[in-house]
XYZ file of N, CA, C and O in Angstrom:
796
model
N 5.750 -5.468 -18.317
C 6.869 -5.122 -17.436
C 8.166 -5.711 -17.984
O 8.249 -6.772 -18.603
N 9.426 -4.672 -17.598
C 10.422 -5.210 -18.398
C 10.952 -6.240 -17.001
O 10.940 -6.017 -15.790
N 11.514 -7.730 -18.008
C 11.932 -8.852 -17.292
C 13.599 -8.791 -16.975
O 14.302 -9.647 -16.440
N 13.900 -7.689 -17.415
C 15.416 -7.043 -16.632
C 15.395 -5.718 -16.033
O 16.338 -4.981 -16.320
N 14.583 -5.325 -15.333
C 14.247 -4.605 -13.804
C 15.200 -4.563 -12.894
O 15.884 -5.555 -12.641
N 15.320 -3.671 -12.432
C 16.008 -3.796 -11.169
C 14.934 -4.713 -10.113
O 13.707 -4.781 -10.173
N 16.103 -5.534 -8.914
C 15.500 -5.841 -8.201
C 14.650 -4.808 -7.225
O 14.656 -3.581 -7.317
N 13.822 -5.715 -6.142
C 13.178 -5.202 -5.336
C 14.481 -4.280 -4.545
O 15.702 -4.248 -4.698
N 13.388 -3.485 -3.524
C 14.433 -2.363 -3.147
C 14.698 -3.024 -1.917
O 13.538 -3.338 -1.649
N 15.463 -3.525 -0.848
C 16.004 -4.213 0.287
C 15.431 -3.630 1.318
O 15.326 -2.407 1.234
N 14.990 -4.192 2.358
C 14.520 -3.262 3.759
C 15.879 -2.415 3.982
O 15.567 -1.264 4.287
N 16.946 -2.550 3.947
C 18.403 -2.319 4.000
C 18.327 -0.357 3.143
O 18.895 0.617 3.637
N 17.518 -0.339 1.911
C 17.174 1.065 1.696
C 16.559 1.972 2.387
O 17.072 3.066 2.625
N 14.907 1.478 2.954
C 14.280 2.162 3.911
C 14.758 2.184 4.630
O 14.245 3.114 5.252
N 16.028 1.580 5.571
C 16.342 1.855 6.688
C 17.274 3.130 6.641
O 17.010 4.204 7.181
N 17.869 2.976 6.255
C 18.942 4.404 5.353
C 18.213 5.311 5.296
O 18.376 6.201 6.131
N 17.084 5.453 4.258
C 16.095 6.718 3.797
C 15.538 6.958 5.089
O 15.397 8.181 5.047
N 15.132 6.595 6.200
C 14.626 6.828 7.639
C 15.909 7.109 8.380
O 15.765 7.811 9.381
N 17.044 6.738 8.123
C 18.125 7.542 9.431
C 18.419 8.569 9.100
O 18.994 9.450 9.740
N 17.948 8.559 7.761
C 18.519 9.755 7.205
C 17.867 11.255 7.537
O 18.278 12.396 7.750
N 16.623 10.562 7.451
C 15.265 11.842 7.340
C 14.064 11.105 8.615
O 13.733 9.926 8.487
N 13.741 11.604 9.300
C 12.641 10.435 10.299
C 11.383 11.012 9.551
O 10.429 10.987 10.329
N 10.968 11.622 8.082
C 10.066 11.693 7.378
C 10.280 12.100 6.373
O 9.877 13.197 5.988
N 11.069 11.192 5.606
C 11.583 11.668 3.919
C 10.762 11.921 3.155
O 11.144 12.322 2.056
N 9.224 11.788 3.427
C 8.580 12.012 2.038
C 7.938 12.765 2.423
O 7.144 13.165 1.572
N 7.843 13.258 3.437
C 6.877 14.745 4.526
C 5.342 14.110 4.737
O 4.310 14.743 4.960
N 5.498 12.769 4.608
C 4.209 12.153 5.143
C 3.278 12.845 6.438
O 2.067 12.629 6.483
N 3.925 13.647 7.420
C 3.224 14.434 8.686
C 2.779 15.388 8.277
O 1.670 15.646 8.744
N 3.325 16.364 7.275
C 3.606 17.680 6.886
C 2.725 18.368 5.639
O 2.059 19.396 5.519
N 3.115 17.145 4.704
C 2.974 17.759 3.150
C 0.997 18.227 3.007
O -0.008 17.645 3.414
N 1.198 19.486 2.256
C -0.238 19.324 1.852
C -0.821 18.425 0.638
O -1.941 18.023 0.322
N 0.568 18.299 0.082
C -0.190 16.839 -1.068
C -0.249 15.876 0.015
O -1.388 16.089 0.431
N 0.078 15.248 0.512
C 0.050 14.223 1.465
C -1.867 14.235 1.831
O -2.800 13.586 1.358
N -1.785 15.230 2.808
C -3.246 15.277 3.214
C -4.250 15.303 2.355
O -5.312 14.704 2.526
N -3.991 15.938 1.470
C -5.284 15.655 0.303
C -5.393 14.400 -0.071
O -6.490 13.842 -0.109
N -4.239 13.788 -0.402
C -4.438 12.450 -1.511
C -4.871 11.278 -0.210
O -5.480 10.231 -0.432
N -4.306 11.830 1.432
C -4.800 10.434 2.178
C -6.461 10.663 2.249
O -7.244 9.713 2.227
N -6.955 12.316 2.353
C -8.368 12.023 2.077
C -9.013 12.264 1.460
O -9.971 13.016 1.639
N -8.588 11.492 0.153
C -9.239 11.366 -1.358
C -9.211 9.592 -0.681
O -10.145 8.838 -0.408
N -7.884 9.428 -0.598
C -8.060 7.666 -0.277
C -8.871 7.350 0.583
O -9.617 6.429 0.250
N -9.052 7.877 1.846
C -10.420 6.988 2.700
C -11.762 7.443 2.225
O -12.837 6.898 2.475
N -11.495 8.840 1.286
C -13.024 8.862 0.678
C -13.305 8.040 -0.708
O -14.339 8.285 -1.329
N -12.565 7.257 -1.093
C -12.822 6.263 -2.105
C -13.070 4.808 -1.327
O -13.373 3.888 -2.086
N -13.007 4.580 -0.324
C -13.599 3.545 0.263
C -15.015 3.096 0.007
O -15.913 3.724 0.568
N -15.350 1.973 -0.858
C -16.903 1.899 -0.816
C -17.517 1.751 0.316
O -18.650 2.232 0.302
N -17.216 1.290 1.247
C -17.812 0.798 2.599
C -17.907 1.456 3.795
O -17.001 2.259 4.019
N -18.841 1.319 4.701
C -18.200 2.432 5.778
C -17.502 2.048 6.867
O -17.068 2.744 7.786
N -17.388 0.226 6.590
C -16.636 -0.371 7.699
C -15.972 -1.519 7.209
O -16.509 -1.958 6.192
N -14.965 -2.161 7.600
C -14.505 -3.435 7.158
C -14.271 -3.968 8.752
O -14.060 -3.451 9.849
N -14.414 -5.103 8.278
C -14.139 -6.005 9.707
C -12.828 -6.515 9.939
O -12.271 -6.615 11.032
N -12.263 -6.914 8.518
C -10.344 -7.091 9.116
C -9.551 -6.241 8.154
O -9.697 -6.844 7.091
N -8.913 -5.351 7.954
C -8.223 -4.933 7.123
C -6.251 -4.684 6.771
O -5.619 -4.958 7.791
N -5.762 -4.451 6.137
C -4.465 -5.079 5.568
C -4.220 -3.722 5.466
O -5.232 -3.112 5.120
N -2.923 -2.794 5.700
C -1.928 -2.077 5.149
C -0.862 -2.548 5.009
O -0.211 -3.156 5.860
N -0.581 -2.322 3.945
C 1.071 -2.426 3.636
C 1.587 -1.415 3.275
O 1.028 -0.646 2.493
N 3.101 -1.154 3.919
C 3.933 0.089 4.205
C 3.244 1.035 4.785
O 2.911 2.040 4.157
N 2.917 0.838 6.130
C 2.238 1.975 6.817
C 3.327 3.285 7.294
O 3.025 4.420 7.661
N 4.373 2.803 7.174
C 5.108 3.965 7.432
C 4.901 4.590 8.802
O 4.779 3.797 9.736
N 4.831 6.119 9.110
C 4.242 6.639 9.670
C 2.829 6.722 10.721
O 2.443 7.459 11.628
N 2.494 5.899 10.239
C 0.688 5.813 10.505
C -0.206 6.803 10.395
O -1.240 6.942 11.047
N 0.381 7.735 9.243
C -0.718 8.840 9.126
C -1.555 8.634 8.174
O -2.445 9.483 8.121
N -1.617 7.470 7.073
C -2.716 6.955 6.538
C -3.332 5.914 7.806
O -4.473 6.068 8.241
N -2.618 5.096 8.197
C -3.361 3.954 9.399
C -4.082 4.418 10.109
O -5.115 3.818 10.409
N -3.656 6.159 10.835
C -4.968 6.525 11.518
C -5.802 6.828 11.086
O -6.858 6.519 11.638
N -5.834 7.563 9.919
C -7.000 7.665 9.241
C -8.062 6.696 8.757
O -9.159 7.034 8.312
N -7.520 5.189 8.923
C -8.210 4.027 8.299
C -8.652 3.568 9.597
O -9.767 3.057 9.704
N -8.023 3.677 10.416
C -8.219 3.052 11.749
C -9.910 2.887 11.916
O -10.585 1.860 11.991
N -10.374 4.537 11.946
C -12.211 4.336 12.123
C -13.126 3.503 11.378
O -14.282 3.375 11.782
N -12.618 2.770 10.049
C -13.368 2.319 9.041
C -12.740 0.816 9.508
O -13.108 -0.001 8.664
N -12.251 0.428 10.134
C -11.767 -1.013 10.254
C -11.910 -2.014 11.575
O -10.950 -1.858 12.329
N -12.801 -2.935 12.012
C -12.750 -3.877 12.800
C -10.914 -4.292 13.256
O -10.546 -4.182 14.425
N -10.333 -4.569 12.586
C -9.649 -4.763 13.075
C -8.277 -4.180 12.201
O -8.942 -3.525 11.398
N -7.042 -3.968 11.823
C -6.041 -3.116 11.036
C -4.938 -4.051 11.342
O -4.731 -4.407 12.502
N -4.271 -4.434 10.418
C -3.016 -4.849 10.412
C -2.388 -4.195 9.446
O -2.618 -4.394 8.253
N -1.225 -3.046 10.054
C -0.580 -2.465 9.409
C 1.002 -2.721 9.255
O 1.675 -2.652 10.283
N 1.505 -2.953 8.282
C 3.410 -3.328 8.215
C 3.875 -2.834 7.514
O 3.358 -2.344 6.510
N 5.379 -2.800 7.935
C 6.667 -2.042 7.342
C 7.614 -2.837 7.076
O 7.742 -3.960 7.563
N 8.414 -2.262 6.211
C 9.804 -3.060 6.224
C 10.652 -2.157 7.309
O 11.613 -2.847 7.649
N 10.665 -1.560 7.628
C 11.663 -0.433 8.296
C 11.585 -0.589 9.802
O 10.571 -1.284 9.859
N 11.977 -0.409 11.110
C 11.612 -0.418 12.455
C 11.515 1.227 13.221
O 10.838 1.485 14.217
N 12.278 2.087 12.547
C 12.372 3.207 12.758
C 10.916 3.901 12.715
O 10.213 4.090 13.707
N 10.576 4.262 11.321
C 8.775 4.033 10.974
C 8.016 3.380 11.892
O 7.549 4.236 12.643
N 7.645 2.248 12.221
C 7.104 1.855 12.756
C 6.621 2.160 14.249
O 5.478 2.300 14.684
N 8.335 2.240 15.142
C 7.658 2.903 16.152
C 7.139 4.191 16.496
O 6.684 4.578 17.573
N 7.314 4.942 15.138
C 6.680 6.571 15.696
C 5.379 5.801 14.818
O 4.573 5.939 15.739
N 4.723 5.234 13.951
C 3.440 4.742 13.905
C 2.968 4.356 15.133
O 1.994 4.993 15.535
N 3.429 3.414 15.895
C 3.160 2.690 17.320
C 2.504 3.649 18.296
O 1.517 3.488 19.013
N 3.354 4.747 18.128
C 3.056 6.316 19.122
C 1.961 6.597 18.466
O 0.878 6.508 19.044
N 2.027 6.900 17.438
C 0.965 7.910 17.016
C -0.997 7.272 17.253
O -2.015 7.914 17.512
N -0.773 5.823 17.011
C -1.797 4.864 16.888
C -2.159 4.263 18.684
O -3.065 3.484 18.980
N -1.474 4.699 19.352
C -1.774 3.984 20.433
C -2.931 4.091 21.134
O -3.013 3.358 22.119
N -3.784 4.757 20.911
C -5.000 5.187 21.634
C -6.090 4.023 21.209
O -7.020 3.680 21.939
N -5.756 3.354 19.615
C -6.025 2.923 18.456
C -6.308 1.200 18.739
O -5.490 0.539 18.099
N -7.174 0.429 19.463
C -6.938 -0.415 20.284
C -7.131 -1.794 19.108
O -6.780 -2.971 19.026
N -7.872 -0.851 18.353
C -7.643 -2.325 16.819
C -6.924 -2.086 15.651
O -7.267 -2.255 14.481
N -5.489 -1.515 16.299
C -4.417 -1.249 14.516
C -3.401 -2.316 15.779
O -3.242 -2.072 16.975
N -2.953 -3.291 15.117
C -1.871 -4.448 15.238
C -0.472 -3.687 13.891
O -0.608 -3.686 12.668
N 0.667 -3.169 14.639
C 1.453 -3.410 13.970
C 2.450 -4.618 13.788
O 2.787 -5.380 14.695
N 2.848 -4.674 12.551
C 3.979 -5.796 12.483
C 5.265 -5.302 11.287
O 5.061 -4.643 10.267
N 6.298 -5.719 11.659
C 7.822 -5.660 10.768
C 7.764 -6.766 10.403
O 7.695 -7.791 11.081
N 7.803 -6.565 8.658
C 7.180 -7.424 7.585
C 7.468 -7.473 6.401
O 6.619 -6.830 5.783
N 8.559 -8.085 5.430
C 8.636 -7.429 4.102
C 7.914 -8.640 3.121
O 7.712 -9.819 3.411
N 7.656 -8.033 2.069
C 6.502 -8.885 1.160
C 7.441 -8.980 0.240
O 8.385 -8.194 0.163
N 7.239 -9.994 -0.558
C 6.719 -11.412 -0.372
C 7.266 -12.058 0.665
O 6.600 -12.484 1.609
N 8.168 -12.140 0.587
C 9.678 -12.961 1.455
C 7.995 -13.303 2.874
O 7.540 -14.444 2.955
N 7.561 -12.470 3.506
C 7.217 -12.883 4.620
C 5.435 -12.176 4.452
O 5.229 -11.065 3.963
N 4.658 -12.818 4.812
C 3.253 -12.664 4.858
C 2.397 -12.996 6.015
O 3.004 -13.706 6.817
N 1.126 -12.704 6.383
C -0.024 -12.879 7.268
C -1.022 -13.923 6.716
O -2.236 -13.869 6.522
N 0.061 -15.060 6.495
C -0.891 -16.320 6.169
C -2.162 -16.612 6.849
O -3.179 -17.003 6.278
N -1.990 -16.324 8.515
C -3.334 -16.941 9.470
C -4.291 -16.400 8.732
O -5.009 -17.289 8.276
N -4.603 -15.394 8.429
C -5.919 -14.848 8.573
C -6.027 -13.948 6.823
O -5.218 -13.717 5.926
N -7.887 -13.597 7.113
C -7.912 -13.425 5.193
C -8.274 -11.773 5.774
O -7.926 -11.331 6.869
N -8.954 -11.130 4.861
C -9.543 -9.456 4.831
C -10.359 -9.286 3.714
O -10.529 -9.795 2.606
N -10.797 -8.395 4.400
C -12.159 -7.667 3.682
C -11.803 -6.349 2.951
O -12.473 -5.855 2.044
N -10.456 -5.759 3.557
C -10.137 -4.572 2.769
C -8.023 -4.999 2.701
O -7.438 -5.809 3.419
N -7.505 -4.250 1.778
C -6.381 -4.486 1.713
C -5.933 -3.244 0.883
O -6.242 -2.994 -0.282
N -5.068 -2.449 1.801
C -4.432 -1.188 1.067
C -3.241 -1.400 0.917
O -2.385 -1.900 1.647
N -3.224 -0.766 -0.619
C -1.724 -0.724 -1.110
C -1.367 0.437 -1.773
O -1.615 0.562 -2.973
N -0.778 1.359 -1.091
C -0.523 2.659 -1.032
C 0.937 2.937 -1.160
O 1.763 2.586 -0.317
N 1.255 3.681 -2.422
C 2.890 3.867 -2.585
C 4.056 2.957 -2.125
O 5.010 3.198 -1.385
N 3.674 1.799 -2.811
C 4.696 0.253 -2.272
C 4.833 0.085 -3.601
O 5.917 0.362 -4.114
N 3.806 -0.378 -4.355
C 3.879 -1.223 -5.377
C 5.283 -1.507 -5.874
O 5.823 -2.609 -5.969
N 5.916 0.023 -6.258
C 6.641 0.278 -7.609
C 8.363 -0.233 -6.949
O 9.281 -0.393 -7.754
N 8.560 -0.417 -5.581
C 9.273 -0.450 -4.778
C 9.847 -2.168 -5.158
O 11.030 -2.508 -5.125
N 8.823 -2.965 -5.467
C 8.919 -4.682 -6.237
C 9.224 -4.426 -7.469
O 8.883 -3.468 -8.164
N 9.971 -5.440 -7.750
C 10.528 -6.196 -9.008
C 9.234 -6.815 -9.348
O 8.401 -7.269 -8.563
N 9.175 -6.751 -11.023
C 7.939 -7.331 -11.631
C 7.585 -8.693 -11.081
O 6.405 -8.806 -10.751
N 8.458 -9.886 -10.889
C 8.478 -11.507 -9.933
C 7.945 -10.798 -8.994
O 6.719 -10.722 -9.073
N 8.515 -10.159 -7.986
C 7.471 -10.045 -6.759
C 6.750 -9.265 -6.735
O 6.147 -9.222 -5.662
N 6.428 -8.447 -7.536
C 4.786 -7.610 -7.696
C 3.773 -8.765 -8.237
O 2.636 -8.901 -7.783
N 4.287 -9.524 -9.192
C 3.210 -11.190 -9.115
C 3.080 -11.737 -8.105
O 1.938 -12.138 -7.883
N 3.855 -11.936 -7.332
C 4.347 -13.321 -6.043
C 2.981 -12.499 -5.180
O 1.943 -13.134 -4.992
N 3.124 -10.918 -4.651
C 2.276 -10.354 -3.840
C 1.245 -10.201 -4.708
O 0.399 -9.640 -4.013
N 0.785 -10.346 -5.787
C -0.724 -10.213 -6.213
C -1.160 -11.252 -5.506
O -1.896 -11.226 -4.520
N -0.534 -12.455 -6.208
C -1.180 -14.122 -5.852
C -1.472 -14.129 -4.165
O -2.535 -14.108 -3.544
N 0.067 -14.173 -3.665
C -0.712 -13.619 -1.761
C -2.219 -13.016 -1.311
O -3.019 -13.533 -0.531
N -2.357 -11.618 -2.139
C -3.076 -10.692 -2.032
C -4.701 -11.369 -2.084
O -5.577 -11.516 -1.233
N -4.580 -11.718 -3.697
C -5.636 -12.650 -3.880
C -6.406 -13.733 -2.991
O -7.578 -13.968 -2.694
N -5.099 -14.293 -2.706
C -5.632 -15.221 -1.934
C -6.245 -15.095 -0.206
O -6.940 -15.898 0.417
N -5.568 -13.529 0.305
C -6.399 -13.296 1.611
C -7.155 -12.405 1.607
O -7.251 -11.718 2.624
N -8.131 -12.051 0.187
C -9.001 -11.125 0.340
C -10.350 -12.252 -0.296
O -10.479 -12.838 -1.371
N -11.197 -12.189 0.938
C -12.396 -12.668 0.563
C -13.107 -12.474 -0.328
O -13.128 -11.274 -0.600
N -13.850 -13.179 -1.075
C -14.899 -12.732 -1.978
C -15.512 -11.195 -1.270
O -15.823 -10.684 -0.194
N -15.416 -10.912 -2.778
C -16.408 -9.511 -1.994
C -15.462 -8.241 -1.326
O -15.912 -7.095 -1.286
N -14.302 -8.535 -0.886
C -12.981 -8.204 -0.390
C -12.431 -6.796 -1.400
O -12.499 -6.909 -2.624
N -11.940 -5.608 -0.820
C -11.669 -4.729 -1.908
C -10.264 -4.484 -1.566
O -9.818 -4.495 -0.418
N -9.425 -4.206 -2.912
C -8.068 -3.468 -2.588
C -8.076 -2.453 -2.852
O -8.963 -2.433 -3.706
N -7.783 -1.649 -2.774
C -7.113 -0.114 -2.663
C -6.028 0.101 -3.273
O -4.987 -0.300 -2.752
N -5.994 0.756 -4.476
C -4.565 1.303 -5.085
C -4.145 2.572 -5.106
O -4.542 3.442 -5.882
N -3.224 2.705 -4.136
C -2.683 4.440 -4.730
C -1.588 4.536 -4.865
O -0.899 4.142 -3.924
N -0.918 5.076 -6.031
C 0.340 4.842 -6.441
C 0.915 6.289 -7.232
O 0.348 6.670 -8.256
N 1.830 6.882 -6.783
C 2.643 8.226 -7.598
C 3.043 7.724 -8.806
O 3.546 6.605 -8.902
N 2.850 8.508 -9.804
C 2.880 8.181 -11.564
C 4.287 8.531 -11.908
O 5.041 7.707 -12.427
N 4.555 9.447 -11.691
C 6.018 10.042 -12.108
C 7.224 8.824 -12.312
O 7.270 8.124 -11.301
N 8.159 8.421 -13.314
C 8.801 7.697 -12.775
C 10.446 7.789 -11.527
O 11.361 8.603 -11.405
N 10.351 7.450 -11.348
C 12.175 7.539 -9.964
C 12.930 7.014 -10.330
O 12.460 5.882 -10.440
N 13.868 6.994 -10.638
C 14.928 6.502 -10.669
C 15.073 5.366 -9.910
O 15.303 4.556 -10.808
N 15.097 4.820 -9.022
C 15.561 4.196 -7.686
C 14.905 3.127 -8.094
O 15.536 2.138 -8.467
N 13.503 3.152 -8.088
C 12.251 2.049 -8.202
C 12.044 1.360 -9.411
O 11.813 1.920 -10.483
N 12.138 0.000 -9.218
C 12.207 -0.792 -10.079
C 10.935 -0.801 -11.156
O 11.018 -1.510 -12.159
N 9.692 0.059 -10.894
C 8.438 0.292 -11.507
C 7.845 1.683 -11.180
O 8.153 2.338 -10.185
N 6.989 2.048 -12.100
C 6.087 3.069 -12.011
C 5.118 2.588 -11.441
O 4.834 1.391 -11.386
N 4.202 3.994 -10.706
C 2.479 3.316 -10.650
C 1.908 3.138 -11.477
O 0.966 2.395 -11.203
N 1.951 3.542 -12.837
C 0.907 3.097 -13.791
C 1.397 1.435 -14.089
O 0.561 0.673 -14.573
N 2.431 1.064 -13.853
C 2.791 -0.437 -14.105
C 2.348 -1.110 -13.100
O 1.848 -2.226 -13.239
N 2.467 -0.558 -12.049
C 1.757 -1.127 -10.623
C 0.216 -1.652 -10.827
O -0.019 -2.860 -10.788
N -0.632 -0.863 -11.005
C -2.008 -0.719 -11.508
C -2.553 -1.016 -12.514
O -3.763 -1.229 -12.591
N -1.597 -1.093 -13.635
C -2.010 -2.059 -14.601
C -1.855 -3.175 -14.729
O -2.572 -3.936 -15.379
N -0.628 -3.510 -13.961
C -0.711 -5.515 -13.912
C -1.769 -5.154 -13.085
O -2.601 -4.800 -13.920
N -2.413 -4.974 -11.727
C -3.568 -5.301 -11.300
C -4.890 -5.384 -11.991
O -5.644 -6.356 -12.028
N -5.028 -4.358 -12.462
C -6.309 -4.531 -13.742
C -5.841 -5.348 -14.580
O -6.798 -5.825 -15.189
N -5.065 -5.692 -14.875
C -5.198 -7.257 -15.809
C -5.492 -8.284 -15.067
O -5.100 -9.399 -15.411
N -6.344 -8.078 -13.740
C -6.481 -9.076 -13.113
C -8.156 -8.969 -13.396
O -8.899 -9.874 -13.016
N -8.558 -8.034 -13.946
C -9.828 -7.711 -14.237
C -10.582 -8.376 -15.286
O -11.808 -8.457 -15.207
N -9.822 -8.937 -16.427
C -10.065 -9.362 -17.676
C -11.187 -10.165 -17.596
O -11.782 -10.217 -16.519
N -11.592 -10.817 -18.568
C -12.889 -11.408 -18.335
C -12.131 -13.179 -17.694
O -11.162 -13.849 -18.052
N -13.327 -13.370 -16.500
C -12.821 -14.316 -16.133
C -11.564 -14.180 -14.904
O -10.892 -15.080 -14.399
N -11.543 -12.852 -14.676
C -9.991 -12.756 -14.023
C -11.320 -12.321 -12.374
O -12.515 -12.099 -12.182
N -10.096 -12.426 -11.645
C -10.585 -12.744 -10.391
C -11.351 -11.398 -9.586
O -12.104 -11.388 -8.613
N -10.942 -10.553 -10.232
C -11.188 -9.089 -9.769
C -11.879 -8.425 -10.613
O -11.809 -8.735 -11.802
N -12.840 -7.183 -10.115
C -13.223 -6.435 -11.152
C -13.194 -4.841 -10.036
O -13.504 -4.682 -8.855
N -12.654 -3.852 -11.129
C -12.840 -2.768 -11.175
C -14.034 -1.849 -10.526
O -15.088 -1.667 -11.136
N -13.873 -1.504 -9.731
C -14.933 -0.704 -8.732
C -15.011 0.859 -9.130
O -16.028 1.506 -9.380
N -13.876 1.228 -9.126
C -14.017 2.744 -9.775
C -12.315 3.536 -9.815
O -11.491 2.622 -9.799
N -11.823 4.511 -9.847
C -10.914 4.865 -9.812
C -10.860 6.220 -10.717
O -11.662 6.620 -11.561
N -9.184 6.999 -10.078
C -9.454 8.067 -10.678
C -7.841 8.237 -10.886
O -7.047 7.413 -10.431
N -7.395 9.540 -11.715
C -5.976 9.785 -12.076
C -5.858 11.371 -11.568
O -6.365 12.336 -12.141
N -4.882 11.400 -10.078
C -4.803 13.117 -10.106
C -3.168 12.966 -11.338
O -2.873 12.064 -12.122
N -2.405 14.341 -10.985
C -1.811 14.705 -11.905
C -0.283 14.178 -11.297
O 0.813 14.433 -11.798
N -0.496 13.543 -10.335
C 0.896 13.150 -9.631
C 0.030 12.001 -9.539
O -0.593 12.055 -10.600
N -0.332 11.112 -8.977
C -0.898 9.204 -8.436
C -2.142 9.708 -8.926
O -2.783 10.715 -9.229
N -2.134 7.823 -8.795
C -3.305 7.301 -9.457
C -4.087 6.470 -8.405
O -3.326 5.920 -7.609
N -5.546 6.207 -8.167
C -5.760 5.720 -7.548
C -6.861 4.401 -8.394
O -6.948 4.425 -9.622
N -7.490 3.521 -7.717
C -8.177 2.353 -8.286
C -8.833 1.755 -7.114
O -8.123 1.564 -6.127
N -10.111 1.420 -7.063
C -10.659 0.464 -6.486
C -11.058 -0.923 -6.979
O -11.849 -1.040 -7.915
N -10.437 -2.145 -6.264
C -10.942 -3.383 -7.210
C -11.514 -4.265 -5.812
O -11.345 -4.225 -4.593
N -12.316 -5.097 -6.837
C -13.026 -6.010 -5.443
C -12.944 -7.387 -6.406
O -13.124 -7.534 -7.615
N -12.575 -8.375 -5.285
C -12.586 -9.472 -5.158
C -13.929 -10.396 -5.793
O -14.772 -10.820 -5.002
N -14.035 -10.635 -7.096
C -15.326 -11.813 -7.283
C -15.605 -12.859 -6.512
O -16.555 -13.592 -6.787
């Protein structure tokens, strides 16, 4: 990763990109959307987790979909706009906990997880805090614990990283001796996805 990056992108952007559009990326709508969220809960090894982690839930149209596979869901945003049409949409949903949250700067120290999704955020961090949130990451996913990577390949302008940079500092977490190993993963022609679990 280059060490003159733009910084991370400010909650101060998403808030803009949401007044602007109350679904800029057609997260409700898109038919890529729906395919790739269920390609993602069908790459889940498990058929249940007991505490699980989203970050940038946005919308909550991946969160509901995770909702059935999870004991309990903690899903966060940087944005407040997002959040409360997630709030709506999830309310029936009596174990998704939302919270307004930006990473690193602020984390869910109390408690660890068994699953942890990281879905179209990554590239949004500066290379320093795409480390700062591995080390976090690491540290509240239990042995045995899986993350979830799905990340759009293309690069943006805007974003301080690609997904393939996203996903490859993570698999260098794979190396021998490294804390994680590789579960499976696949490349459509727009994102990439990866499963890694916690040694």
């Amino acid at each position: 990763m280059n060490p003159n990056q733009p910084h991370t992108l400010p909650p101060t952007y998403f808030e803009a990109v949401y007044q602007a559009n109350e679904d800029p990326w057609h997260f409700e709508t898109s038919p890529y959307e729906r395919e790739k969220y269920a390609a993602t809960v069908a790459a889940l090894p498990r058929p249940q987790y007991a505490r699980a982690f989203e970050i940038g839930c946005s919308l909550g149209v991946l969160t509901e979909q995770l909702a059935p596979r999870c004991g309990h869901l903690l899903a966060v945003d940087v944005a407040a706009a997002p959040l409360e049409k997630a709030r709506q949409r999830c309310a029936a949903l009596s174990q998704v906990e939302f919270r307004q949250m930006s990473l690193p700067d602020e984390f869910p120290v109390e408690t660890s997880f068994d699953l942890i999704v990281l879905s179209e955020v990554g590239y949004y961090w500066s290379g320093p805090d795409l480390s700062q949130v591995t080390n976090l990451l690491l540290a509240a996913l239990v042995p045995g614990g899986q993350l979830l990577l799905v990340h759009w390949t293309p690069p943006v302008h805007d974003y301080p990283l690609t997904g393939d940079e996203v996903h490859d500092f993570f698999l260098q977490q794979t190396a021998s001796n490294g804390p994680l190993r590789h579960l499976h993963g696949f490349r459509h022609n727009t994102y990439r996805l990866d499963v890694l679990e916690k040694i």
